[in-house]
CSV table of N, CA, C and O in Angstrom, one decimal:
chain,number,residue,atom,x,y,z
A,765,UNK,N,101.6,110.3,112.4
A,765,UNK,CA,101.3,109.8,111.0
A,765,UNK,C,100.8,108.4,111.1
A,765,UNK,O,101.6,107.5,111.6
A,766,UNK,N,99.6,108.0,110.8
A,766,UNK,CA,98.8,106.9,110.7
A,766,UNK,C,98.5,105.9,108.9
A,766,UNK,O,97.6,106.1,108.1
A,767,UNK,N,99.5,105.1,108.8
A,767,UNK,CA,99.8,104.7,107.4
A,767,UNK,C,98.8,103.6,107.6
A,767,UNK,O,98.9,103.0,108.7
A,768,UNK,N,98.1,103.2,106.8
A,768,UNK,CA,97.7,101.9,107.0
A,768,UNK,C,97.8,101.3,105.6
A,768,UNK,O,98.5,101.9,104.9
A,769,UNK,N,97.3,100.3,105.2
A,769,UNK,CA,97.3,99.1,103.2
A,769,UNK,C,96.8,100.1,102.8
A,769,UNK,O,97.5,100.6,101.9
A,770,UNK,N,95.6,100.8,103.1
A,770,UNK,CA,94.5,101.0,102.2
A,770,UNK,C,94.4,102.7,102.0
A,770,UNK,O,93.7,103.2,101.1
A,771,UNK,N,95.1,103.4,103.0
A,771,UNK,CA,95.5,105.0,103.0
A,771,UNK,C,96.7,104.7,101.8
A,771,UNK,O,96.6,105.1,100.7
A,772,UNK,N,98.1,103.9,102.5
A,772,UNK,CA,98.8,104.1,101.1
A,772,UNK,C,98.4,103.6,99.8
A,772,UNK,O,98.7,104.3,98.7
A,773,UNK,N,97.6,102.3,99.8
A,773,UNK,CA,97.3,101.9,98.6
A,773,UNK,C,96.3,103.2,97.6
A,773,UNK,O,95.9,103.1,96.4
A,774,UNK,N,96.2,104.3,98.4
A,774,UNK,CA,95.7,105.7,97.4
A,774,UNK,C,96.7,106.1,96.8
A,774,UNK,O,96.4,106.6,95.8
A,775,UNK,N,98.0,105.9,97.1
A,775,UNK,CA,99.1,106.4,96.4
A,775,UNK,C,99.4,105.6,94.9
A,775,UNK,O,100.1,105.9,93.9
A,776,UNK,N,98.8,104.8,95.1
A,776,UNK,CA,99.7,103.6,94.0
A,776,UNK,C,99.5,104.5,92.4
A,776,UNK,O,100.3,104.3,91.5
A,777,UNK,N,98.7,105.2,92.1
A,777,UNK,CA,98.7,106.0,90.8
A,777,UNK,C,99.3,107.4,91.0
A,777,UNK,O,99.4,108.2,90.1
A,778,UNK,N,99.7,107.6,92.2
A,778,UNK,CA,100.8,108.9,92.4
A,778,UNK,C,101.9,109.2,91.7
A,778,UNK,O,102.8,108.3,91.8
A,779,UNK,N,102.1,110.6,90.9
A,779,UNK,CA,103.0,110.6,89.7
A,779,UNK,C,104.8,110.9,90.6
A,779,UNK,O,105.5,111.8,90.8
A,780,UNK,N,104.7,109.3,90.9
A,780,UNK,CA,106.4,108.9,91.2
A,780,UNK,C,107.6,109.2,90.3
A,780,UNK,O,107.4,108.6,89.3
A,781,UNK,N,108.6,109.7,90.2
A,781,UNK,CA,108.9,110.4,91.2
A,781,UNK,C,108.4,111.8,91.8
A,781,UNK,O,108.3,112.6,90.9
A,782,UNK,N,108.2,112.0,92.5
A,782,UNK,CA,107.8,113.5,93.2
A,782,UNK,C,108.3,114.2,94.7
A,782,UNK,O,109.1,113.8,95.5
A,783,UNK,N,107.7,115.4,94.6
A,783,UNK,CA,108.2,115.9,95.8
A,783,UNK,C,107.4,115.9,96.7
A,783,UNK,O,106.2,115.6,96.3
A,784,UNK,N,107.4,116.1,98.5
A,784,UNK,CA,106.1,115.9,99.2
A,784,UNK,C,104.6,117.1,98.7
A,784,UNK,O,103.4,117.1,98.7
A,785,UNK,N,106.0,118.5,98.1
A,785,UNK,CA,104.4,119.4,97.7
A,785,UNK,C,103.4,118.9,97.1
A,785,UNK,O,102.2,119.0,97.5
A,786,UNK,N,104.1,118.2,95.7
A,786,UNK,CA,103.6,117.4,94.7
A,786,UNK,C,102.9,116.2,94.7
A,786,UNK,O,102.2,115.6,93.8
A,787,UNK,N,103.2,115.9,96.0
A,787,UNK,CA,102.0,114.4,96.6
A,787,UNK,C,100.7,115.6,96.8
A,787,UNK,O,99.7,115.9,96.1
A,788,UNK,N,101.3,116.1,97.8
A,788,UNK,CA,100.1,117.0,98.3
A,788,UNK,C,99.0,117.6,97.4
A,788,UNK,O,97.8,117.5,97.7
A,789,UNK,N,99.3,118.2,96.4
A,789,UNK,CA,98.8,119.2,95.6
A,789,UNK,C,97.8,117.5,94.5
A,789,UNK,O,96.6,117.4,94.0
A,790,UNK,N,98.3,117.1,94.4
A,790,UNK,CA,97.9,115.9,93.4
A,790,UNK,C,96.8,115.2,94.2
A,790,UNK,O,95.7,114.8,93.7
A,791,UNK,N,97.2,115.0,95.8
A,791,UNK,CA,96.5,114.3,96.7
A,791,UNK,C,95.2,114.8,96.5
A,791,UNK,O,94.3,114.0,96.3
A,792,UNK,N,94.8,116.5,96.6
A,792,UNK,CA,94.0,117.1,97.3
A,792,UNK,C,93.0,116.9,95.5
A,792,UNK,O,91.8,116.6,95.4
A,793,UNK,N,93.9,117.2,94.1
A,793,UNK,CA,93.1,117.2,93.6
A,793,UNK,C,92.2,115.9,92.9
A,793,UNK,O,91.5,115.8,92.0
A,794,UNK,N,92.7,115.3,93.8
A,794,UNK,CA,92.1,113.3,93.2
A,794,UNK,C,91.5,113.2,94.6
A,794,UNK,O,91.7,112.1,95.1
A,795,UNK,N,90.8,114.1,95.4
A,795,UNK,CA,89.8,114.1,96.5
A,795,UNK,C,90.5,112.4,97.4
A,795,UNK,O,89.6,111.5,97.7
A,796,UNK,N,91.5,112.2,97.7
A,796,UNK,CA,92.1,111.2,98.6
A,796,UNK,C,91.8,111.6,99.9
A,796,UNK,O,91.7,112.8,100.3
A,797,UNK,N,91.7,110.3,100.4
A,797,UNK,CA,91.2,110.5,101.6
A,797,UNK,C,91.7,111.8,102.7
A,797,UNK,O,92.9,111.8,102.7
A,798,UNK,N,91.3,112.5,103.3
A,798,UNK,CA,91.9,113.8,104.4
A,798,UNK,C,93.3,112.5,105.3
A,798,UNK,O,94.4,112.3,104.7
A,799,UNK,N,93.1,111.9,106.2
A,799,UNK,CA,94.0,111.4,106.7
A,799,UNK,C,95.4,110.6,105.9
A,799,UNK,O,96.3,110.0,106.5
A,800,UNK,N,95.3,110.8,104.1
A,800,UNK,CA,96.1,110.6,103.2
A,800,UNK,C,97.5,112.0,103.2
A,800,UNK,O,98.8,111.9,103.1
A,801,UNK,N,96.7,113.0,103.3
A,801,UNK,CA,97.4,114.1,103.0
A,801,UNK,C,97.6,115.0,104.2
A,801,UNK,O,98.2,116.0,104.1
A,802,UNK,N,96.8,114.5,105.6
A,802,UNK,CA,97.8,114.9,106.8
A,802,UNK,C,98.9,114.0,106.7
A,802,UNK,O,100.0,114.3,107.1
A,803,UNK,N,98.8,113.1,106.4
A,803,UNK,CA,100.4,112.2,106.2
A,803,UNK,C,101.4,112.7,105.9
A,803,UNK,O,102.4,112.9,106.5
A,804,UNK,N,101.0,112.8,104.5
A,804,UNK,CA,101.5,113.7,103.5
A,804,UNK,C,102.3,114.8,104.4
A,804,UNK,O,103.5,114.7,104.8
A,805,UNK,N,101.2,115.7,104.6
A,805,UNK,CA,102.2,117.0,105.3
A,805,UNK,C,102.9,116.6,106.4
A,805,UNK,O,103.8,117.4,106.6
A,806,UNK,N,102.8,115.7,107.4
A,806,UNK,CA,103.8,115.2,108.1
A,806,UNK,C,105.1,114.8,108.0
A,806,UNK,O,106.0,114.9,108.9
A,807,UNK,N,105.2,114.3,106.5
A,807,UNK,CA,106.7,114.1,106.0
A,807,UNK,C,107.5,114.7,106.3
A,807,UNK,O,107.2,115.8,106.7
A,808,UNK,N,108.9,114.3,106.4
A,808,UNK,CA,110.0,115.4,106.9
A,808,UNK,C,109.9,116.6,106.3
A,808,UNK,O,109.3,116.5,105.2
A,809,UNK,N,110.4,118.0,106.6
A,809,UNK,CA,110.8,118.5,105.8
A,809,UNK,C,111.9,118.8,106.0
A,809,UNK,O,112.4,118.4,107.0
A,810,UNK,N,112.9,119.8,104.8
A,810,UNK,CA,114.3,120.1,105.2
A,810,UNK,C,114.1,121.5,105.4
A,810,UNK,O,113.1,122.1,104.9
A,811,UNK,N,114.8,121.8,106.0
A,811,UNK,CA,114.9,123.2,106.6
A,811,UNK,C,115.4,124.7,105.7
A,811,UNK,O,114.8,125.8,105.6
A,812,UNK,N,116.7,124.3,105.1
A,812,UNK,CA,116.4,125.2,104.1
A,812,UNK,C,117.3,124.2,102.5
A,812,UNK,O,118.0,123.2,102.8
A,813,UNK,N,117.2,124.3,101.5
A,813,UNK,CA,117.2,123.7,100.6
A,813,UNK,C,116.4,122.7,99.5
A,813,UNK,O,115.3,122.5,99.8
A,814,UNK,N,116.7,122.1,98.6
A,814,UNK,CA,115.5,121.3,98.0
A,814,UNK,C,114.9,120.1,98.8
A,814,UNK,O,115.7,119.4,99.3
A,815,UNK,N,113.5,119.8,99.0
A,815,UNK,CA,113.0,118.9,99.3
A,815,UNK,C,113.0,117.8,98.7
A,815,UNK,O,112.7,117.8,97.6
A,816,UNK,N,113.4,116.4,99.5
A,816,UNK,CA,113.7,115.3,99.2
A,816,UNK,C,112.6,114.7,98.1
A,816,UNK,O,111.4,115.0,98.3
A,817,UNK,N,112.8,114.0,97.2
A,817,UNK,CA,112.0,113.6,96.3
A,817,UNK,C,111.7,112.1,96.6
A,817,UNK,O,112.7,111.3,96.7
A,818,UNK,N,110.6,111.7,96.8
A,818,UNK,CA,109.9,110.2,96.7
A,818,UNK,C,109.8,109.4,95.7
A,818,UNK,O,108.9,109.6,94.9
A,819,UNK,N,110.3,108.6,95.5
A,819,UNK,CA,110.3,108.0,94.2
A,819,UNK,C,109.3,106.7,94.0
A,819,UNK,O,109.0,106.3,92.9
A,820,UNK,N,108.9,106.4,95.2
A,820,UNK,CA,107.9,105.4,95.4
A,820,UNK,C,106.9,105.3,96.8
A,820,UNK,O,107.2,106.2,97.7
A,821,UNK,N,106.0,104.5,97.1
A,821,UNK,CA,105.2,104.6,98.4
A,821,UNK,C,106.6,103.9,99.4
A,821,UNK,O,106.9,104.5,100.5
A,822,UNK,N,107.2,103.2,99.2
A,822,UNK,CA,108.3,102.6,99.9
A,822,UNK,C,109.5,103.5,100.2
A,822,UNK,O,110.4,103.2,100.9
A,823,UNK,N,109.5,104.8,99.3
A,823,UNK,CA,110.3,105.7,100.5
A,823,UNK,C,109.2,106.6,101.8
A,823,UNK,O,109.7,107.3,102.7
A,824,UNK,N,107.7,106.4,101.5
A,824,UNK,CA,107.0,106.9,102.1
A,824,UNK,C,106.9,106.3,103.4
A,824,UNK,O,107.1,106.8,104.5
A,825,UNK,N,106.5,104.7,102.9
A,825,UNK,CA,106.8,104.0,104.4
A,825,UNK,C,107.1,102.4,103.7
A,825,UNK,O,106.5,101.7,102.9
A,826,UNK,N,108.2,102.4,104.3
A,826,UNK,CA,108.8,101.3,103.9
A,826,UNK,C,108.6,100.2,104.1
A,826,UNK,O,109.5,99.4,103.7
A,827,UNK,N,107.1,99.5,104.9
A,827,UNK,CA,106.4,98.5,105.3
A,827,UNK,C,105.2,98.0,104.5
A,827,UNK,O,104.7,96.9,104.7
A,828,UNK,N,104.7,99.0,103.5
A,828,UNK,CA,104.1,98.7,102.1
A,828,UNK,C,104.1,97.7,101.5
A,828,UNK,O,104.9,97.7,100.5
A,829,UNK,N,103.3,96.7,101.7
A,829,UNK,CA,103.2,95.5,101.1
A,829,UNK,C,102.0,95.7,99.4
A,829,UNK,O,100.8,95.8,99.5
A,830,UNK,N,102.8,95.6,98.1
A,830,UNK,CA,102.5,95.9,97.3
A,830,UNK,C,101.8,93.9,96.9
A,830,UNK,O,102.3,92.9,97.5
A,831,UNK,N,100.6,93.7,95.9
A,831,UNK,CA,99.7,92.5,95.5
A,831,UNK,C,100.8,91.6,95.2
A,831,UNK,O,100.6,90.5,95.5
A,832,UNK,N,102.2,92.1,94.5
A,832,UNK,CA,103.0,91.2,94.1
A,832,UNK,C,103.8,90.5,95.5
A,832,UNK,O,104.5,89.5,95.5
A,833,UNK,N,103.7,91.2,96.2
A,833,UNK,CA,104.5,89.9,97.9
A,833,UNK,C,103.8,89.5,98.0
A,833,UNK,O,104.0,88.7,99.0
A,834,UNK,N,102.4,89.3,97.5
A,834,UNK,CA,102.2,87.7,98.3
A,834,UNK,C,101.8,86.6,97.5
A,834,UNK,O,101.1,86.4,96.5
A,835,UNK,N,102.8,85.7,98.6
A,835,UNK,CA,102.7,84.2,98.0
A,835,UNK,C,101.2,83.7,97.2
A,835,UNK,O,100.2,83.7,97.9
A,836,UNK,N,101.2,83.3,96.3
A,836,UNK,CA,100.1,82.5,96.1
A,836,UNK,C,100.0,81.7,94.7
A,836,UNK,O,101.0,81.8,93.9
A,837,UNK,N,99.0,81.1,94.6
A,837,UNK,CA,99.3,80.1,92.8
A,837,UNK,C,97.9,80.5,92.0
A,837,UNK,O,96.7,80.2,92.0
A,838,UNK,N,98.8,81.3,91.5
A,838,UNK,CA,97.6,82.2,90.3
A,838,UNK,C,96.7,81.1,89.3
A,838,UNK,O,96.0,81.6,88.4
A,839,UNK,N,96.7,79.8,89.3
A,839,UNK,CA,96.0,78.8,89.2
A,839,UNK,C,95.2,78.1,89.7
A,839,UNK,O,94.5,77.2,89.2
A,840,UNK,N,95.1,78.5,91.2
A,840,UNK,CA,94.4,78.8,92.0
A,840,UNK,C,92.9,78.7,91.4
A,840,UNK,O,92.7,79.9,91.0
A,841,UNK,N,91.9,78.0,91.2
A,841,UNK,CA,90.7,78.6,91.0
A,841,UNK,C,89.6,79.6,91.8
A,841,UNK,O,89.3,79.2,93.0
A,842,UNK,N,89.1,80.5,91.6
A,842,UNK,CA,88.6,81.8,91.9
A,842,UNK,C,89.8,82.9,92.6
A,842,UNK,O,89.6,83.7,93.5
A,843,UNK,N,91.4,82.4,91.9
A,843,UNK,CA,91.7,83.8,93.1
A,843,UNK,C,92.0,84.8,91.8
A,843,UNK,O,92.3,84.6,90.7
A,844,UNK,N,91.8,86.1,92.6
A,844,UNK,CA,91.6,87.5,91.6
A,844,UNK,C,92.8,88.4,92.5
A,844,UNK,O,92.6,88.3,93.7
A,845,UNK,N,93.7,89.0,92.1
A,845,UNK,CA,94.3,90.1,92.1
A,845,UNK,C,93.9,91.1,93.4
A,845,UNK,O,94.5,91.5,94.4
A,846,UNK,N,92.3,91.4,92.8
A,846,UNK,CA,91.2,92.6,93.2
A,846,UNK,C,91.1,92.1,94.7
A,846,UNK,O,91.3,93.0,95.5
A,847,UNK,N,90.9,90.7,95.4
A,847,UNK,CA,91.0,90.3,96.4
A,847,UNK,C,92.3,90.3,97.6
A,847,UNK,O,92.3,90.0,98.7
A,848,UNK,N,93.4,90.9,96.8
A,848,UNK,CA,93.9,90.8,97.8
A,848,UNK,C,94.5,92.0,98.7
A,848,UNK,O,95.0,91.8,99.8
């Protein structure tokens, strides 16, 4: 499983909470990247019972650095959001 900013950052409009099917199936129909949704199906699965539900990219992989960690002074002149 190969997570990088910009493979998870496809998730950020993923209907949280969900299940991995439900990543999957959602993945495939918003055309996300192929190396998105072998991820996807890499997730654990359980063997027999309900599958664990995700409630965020941070139970996906917990090293997800979301626009809001990082430091900066939004007074800053020219800094944008979209930049970082």
């Amino acid at each position: 499983m190969i997570w990088t900013v910009e493979l998870a950052a496809a998730l950020d409009d993923a209907p949280f909470p969900a299940t991995r099917e439900e990543l999957i199936e959602w993945a495939e129909r918003n055309g996300l990247p192929t190396q998105v949704i072998v991820n996807l199906e890499e997730l654990e699965e359980i063997e027999q019972g309900e599958e664990p539900v995700y409630e965020g990219i941070e139970d996906i992989w917990p090293d997800y650095i979301r626009k809001e960690d990082f430091f900066h002074n939004e007074e800053d002149e020219g800094f944008d959001y979209d930049d970082v």
